[in-house]
PDB file of N, CA and C and ligand atoms in Angstrom:
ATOM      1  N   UNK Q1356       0.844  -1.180   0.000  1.00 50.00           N
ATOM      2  CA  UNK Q1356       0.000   0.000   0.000  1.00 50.00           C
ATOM      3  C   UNK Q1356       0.886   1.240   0.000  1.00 50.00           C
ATOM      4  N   UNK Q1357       0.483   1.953  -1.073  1.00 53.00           N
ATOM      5  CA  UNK Q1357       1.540   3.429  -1.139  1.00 53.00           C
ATOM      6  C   UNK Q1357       0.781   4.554  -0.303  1.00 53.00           C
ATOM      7  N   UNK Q1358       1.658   5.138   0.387  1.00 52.00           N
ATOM      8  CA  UNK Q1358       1.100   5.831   1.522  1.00 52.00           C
ATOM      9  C   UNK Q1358       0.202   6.833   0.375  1.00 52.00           C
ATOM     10  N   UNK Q1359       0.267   7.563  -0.567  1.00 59.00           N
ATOM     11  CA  UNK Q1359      -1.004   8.134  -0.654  1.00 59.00           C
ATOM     12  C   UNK Q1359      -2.451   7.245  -0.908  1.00 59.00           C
ATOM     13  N   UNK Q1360      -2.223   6.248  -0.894  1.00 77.00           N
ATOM     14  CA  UNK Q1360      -3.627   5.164  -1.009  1.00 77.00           C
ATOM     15  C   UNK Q1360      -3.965   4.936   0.771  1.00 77.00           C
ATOM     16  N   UNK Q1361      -3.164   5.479   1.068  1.00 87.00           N
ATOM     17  CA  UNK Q1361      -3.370   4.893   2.998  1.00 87.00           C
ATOM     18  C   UNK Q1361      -4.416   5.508   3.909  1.00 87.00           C
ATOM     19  N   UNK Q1362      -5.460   5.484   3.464  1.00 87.00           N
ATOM     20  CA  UNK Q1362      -6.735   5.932   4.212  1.00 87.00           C
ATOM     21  C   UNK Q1362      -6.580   6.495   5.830  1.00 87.00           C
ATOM     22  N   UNK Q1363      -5.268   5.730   6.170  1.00 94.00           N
ATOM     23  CA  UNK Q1363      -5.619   6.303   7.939  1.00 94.00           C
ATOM     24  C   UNK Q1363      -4.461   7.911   8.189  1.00 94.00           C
ATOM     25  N   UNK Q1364      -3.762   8.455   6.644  1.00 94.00           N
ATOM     26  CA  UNK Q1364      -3.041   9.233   6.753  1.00 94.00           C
ATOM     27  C   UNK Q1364      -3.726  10.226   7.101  1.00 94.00           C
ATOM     28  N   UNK Q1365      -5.115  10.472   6.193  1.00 93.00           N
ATOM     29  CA  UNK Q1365      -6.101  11.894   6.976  1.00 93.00           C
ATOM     30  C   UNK Q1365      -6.215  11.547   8.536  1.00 93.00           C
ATOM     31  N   UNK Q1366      -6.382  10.258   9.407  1.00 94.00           N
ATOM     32  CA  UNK Q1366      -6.387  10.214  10.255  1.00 94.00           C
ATOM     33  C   UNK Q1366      -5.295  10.746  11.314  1.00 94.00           C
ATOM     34  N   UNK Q1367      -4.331  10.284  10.208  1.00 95.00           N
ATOM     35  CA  UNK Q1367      -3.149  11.027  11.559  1.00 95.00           C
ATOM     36  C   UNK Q1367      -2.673  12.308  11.318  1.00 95.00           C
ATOM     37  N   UNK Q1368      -3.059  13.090  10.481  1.00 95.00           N
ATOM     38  CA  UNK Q1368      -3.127  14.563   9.815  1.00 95.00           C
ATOM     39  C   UNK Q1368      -4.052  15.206  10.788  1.00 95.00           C
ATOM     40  N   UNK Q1369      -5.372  14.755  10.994  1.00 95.00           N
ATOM     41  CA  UNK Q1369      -6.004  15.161  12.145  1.00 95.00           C
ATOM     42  C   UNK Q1369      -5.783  14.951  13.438  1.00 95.00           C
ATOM     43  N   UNK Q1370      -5.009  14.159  13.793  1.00 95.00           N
ATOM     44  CA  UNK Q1370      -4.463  13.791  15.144  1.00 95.00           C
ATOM     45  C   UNK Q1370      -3.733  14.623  15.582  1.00 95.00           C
ATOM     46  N   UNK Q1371      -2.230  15.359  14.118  1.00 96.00           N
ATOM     47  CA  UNK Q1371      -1.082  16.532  14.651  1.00 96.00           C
ATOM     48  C   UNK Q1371      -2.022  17.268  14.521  1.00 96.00           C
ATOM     49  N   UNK Q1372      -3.610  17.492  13.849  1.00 96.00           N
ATOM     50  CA  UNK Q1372      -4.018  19.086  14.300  1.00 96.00           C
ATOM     51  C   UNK Q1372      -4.438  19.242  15.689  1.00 96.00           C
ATOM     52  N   UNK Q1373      -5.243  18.394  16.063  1.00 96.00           N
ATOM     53  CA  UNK Q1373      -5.842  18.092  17.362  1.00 96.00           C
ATOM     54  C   UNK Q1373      -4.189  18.942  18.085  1.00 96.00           C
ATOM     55  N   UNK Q1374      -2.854  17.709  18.024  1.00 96.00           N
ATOM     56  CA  UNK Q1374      -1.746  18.226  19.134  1.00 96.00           C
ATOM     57  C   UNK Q1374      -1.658  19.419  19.096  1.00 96.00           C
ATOM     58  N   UNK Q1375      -1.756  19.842  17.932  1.00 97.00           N
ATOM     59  CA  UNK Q1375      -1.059  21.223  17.417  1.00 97.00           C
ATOM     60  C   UNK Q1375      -1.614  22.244  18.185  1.00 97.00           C
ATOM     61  N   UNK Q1376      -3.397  21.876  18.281  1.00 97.00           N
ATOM     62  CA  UNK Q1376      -4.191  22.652  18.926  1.00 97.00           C
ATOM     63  C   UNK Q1376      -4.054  22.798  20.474  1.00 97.00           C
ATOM     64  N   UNK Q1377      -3.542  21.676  21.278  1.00 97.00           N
ATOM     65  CA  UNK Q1377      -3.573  21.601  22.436  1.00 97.00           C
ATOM     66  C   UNK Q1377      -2.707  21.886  22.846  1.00 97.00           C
ATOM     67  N   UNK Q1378      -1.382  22.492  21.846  1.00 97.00           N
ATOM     68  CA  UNK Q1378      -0.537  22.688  22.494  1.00 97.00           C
ATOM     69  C   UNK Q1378      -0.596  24.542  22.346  1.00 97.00           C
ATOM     70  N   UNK Q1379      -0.973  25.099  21.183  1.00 97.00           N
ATOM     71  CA  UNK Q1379      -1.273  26.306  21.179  1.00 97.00           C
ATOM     72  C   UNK Q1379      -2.076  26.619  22.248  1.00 97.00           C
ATOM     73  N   UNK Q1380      -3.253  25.966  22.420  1.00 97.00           N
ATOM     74  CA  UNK Q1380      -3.876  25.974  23.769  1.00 97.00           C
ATOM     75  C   UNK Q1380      -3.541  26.388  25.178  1.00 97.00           C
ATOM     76  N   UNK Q1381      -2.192  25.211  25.025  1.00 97.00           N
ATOM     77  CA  UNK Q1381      -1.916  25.498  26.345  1.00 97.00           C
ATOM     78  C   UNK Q1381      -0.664  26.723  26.590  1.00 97.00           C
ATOM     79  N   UNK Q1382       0.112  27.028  25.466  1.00 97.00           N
ATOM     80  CA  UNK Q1382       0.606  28.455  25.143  1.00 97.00           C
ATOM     81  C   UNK Q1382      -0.137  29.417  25.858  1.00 97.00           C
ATOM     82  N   UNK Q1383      -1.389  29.690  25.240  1.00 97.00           N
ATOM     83  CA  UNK Q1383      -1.954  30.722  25.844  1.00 97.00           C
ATOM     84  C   UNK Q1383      -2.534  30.668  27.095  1.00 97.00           C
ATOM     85  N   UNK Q1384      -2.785  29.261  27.595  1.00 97.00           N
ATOM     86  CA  UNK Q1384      -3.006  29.423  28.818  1.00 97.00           C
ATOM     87  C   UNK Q1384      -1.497  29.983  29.988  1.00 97.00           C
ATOM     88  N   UNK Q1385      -0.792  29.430  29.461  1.00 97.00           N
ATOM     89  CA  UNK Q1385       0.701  29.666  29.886  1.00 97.00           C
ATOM     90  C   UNK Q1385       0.798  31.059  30.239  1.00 97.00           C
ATOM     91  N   UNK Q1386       0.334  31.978  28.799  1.00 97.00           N
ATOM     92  CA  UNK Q1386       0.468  33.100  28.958  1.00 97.00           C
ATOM     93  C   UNK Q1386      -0.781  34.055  29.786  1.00 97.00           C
ATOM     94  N   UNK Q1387      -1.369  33.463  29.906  1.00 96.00           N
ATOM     95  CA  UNK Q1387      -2.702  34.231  31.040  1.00 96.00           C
ATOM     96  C   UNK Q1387      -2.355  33.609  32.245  1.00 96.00           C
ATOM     97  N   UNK Q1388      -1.596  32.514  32.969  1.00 96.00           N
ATOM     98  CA  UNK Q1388      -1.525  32.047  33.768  1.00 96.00           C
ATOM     99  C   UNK Q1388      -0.331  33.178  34.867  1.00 96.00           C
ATOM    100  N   UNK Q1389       0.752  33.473  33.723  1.00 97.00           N
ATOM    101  CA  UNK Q1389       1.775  34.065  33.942  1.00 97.00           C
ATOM    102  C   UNK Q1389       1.116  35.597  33.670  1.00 97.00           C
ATOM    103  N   UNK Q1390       0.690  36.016  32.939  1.00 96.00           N
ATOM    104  CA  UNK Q1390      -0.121  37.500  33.518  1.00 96.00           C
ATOM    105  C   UNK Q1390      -0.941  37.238  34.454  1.00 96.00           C
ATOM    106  N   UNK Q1391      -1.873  35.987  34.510  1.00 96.00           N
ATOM    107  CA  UNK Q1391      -2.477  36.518  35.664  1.00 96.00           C
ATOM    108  C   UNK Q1391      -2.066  36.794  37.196  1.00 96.00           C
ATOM    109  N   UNK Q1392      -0.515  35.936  37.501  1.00 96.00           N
ATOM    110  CA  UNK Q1392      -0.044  36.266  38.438  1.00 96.00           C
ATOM    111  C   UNK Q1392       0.584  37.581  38.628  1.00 96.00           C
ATOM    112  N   UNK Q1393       1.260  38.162  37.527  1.00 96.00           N
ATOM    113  CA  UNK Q1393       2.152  39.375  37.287  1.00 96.00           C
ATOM    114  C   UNK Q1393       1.154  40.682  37.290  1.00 96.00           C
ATOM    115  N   UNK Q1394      -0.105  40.596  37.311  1.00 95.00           N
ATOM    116  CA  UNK Q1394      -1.094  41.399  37.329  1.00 95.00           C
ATOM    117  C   UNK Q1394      -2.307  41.466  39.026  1.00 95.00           C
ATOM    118  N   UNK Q1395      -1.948  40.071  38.735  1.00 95.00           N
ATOM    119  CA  UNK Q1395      -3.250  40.012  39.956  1.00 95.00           C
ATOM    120  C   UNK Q1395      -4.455  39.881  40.043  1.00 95.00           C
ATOM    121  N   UNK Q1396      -4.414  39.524  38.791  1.00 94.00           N
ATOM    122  CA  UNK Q1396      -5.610  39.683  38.519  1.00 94.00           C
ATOM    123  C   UNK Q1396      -6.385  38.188  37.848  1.00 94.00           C
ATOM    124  N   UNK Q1397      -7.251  37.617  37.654  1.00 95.00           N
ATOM    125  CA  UNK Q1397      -7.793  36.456  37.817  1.00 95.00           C
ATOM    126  C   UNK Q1397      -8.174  36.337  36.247  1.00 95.00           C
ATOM    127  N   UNK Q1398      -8.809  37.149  35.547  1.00 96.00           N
ATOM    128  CA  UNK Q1398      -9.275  37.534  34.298  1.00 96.00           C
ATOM    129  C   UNK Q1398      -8.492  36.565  33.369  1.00 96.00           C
ATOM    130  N   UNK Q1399      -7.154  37.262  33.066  1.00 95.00           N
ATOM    131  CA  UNK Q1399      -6.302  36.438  31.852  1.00 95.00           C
ATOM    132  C   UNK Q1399      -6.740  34.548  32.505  1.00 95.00           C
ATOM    133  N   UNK Q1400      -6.205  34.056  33.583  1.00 96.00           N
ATOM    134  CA  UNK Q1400      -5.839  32.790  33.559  1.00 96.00           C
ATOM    135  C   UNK Q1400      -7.549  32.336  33.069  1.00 96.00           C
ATOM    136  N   UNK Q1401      -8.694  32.655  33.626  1.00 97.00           N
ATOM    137  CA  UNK Q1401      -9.647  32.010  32.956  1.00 97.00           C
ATOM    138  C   UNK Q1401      -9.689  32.067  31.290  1.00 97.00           C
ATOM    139  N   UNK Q1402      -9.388  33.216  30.745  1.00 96.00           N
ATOM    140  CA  UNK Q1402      -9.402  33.548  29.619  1.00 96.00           C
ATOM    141  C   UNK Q1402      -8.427  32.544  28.967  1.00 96.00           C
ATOM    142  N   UNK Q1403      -7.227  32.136  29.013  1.00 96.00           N
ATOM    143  CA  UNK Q1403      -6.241  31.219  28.727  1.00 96.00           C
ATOM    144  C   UNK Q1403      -6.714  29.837  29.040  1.00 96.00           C
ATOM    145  N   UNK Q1404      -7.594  29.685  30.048  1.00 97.00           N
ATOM    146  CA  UNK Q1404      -8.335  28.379  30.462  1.00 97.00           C
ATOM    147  C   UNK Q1404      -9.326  28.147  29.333  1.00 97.00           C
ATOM    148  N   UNK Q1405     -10.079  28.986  28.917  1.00 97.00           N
ATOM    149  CA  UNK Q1405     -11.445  28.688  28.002  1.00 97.00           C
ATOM    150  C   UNK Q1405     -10.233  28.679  26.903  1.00 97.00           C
ATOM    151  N   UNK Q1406      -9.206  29.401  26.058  1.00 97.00           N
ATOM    152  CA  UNK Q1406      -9.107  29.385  25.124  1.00 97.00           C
ATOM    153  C   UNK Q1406      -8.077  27.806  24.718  1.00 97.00           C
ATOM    154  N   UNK Q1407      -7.740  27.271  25.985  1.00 97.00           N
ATOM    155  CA  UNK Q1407      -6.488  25.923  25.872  1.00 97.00           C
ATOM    156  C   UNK Q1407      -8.179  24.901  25.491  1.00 97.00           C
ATOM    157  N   UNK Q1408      -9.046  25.050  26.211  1.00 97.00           N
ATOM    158  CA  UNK Q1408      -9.960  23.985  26.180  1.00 97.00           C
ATOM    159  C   UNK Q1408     -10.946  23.890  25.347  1.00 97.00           C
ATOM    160  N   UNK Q1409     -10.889  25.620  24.135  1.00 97.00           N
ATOM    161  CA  UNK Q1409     -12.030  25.778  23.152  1.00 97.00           C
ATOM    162  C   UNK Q1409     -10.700  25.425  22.017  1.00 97.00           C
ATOM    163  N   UNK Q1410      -9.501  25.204  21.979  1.00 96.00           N
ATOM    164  CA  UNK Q1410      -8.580  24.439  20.898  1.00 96.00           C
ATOM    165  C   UNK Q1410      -8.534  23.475  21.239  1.00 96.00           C
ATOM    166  N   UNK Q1411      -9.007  22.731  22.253  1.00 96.00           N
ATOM    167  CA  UNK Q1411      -9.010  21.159  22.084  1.00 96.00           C
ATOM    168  C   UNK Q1411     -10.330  20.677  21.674  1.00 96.00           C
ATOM    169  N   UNK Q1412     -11.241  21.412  21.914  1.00 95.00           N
ATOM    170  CA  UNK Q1412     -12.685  21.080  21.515  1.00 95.00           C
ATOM    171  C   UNK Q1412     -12.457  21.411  19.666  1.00 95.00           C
ATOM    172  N   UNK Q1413     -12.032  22.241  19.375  1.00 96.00           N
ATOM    173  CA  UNK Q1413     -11.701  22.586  17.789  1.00 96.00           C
ATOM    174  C   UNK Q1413     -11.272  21.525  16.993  1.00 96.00           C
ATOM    175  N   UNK Q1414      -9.588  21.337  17.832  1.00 94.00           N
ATOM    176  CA  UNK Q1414      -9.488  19.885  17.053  1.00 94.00           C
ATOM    177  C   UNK Q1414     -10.031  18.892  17.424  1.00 94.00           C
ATOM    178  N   UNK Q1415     -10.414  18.209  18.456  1.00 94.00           N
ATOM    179  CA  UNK Q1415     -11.070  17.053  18.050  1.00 94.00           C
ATOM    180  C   UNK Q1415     -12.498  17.106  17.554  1.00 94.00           C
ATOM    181  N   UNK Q1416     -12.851  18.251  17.231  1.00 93.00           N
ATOM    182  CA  UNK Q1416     -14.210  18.097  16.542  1.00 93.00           C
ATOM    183  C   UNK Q1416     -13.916  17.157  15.366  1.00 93.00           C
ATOM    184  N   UNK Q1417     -12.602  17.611  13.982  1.00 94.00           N
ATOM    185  CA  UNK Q1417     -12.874  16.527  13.176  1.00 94.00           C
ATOM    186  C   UNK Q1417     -12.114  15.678  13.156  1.00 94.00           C
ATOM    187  N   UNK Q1418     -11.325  15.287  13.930  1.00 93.00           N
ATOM    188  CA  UNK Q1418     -11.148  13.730  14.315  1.00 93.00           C
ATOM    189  C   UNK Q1418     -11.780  13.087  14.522  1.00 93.00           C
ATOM    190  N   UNK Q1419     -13.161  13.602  15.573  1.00 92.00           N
ATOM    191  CA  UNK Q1419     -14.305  12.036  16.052  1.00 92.00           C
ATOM    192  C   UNK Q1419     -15.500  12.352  14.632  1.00 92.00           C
ATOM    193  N   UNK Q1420     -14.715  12.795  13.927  1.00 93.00           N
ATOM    194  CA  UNK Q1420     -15.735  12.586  12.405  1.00 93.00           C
ATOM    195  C   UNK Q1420     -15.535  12.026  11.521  1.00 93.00           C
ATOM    196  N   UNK Q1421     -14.192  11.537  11.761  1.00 95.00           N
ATOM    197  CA  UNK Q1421     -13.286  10.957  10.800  1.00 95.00           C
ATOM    198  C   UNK Q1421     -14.007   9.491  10.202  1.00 95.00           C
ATOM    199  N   UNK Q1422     -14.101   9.565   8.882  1.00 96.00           N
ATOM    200  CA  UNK Q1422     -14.911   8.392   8.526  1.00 96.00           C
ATOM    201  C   UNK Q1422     -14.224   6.985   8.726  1.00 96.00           C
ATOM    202  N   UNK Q1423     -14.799   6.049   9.020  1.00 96.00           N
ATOM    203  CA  UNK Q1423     -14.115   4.597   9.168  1.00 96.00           C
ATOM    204  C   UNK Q1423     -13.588   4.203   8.013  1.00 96.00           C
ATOM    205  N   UNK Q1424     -12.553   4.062   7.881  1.00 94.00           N
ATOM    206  CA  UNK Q1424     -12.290   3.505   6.380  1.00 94.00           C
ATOM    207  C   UNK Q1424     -12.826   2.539   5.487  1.00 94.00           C
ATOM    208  N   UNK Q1425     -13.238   1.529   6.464  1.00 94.00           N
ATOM    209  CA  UNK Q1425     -13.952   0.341   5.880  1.00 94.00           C
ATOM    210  C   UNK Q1425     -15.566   0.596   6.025  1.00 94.00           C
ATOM    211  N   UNK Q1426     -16.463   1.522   6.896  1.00 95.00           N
ATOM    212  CA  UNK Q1426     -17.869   0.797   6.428  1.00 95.00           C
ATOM    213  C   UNK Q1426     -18.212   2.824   6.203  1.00 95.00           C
ATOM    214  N   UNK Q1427     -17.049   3.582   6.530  1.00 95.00           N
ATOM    215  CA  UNK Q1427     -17.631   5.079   6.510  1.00 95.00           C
ATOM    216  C   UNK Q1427     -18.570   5.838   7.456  1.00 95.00           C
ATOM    217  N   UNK Q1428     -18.526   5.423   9.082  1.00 96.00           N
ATOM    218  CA  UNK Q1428     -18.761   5.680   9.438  1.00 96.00           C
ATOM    219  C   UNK Q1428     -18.433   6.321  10.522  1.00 96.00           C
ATOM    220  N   UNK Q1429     -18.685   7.342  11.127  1.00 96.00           N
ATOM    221  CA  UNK Q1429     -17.528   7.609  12.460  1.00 96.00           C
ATOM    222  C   UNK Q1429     -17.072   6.968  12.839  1.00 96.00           C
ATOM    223  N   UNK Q1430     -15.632   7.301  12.722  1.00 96.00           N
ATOM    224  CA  UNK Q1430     -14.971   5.805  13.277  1.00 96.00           C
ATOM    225  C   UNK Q1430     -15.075   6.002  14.983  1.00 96.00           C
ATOM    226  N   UNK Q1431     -14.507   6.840  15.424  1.00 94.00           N
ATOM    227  CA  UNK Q1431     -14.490   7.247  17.545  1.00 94.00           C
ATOM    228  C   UNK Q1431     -15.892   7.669  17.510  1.00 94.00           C
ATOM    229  N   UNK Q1432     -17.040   8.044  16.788  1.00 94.00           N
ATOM    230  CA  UNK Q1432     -18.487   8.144  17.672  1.00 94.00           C
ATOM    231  C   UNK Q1432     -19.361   7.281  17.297  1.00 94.00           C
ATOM    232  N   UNK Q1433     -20.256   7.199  18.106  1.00 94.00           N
ATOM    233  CA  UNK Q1433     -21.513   5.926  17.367  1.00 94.00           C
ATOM    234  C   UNK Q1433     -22.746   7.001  18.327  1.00 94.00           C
ATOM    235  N   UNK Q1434     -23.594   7.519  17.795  1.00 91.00           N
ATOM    236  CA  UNK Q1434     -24.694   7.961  18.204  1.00 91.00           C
ATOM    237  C   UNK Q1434     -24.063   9.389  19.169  1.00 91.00           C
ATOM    238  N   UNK Q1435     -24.776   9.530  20.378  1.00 91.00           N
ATOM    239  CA  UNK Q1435     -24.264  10.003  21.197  1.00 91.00           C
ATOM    240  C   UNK Q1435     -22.543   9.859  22.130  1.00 91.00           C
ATOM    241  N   UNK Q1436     -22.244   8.592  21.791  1.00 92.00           N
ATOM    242  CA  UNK Q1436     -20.916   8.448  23.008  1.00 92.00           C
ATOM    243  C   UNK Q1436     -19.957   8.462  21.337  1.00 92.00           C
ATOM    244  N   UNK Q1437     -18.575   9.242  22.194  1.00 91.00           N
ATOM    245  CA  UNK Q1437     -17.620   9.546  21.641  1.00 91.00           C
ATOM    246  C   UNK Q1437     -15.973   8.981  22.344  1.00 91.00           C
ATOM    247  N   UNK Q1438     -15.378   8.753  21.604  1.00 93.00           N
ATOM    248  CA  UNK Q1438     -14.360   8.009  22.144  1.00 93.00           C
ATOM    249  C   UNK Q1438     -13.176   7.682  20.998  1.00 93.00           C
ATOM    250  N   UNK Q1439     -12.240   9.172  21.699  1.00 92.00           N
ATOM    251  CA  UNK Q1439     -11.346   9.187  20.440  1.00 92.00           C
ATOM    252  C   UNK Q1439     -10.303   8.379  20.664  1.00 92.00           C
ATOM    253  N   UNK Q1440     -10.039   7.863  21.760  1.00 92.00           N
ATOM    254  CA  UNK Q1440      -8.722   7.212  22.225  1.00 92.00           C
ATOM    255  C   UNK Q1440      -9.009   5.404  21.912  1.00 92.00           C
ATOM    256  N   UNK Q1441     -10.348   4.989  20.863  1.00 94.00           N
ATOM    257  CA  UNK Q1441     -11.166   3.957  21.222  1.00 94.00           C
ATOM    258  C   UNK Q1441      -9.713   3.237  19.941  1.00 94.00           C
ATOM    259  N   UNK Q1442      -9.305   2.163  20.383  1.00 95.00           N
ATOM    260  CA  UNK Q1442      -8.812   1.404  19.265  1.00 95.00           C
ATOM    261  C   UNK Q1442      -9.703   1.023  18.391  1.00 95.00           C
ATOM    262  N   UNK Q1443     -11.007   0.633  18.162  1.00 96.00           N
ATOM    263  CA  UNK Q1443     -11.651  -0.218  17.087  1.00 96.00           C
ATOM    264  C   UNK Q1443     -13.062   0.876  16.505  1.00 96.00           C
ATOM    265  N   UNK Q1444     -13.037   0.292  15.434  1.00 96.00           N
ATOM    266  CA  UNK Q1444     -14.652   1.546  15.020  1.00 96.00           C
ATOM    267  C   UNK Q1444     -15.701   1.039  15.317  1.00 96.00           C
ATOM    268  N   UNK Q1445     -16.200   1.783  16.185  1.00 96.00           N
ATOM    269  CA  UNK Q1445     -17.406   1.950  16.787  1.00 96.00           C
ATOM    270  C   UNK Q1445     -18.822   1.154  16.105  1.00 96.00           C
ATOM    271  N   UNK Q1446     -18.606   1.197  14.824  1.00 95.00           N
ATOM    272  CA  UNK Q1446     -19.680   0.698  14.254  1.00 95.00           C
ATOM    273  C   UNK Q1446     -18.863  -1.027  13.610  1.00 95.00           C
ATOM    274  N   UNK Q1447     -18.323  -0.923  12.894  1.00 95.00           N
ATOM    275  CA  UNK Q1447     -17.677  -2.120  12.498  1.00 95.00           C
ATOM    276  C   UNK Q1447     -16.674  -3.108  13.081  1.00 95.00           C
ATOM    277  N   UNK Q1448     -16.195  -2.473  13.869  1.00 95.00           N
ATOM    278  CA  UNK Q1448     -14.726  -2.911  15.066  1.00 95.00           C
ATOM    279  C   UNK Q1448     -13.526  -3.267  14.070  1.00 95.00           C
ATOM    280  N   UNK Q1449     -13.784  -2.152  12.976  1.00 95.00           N
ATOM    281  CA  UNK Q1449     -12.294  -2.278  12.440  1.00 95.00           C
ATOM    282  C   UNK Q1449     -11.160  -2.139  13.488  1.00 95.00           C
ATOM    283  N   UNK Q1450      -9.519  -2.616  13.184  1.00 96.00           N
ATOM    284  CA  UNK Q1450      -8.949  -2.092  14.102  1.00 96.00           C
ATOM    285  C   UNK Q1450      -8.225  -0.923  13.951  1.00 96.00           C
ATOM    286  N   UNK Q1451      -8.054  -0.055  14.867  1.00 95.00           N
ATOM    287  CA  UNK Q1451      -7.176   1.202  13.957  1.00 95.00           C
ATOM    288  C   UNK Q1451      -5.809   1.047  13.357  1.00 95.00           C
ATOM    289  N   UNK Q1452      -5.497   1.464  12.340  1.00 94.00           N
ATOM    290  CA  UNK Q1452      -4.617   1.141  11.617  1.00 94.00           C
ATOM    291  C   UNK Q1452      -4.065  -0.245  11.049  1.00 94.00           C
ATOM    292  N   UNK Q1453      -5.602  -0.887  11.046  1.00 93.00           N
ATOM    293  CA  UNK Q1453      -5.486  -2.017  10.024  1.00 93.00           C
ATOM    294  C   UNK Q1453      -6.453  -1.805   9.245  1.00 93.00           C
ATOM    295  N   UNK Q1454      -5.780  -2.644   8.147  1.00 90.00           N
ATOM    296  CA  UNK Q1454      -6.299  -2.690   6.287  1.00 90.00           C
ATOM    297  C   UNK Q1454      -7.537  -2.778   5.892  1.00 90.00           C
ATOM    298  N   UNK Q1455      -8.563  -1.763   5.249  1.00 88.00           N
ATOM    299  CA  UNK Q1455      -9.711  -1.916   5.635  1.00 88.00           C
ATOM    300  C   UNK Q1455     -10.723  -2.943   4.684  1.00 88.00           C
ATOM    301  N   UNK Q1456      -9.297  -3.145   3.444  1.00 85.00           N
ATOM    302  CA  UNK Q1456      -9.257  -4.393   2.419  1.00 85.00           C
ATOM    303  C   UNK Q1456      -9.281  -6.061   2.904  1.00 85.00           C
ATOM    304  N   UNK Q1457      -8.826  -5.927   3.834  1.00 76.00           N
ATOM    305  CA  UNK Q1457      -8.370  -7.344   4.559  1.00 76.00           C
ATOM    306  C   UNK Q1457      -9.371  -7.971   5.326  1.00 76.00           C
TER     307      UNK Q1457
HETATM  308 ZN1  LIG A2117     -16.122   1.035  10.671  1.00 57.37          ZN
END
């Protein structure tokens, strides 16, 4: 399989955005955490709190949308429950990062 035929590469493309996000996230919480002490003031660190936890909600929005490779269906949600850390798809029990040919 040549990695551009490799269906789970969007998967892990969305995975470094998700990090990418949580780590910008936590940048800015860093930085309201550290004004909010240097100020005194309480304001920044919540503000750095909502904004580390509204970039993790960002990226994993389309990760747990990510279609199953094999039947196309969310692979981490099934209805209401979500579960991005889930090894198998939710609907089919593919396994992650196996062949969805096989
Ligand atoms: Zn599936």
């Amino acid at each position: 399989m040549s990695p551009r035929t490799d269906p789970w590469q969007v998967y892990r493309r969305l995975r470094r955005v998700l990090f990418g996000a949580a780590l910008v996230g936590l940048g800015c919480f860093g930085v309201g955490f550290h004004l909010a002490r240097t100020r005194h003031a309480v304001t920044p660190f919540y503000v750095g709190l909502a904004v580390w936890v509204g970039m993790i909600a960002w990226g994993a929005m389309p990760l747990g949308e990510f279609p199953c490779p094999r039947c196309g269906e969310p692979f981490s949600q099934r209805g209401r429950t979500r579960n991005l850390l889930s090894r198998r798809c939710l609907h089919c029990q593919l396994p992650k990062w196996a062949n969805p040919e096989s």
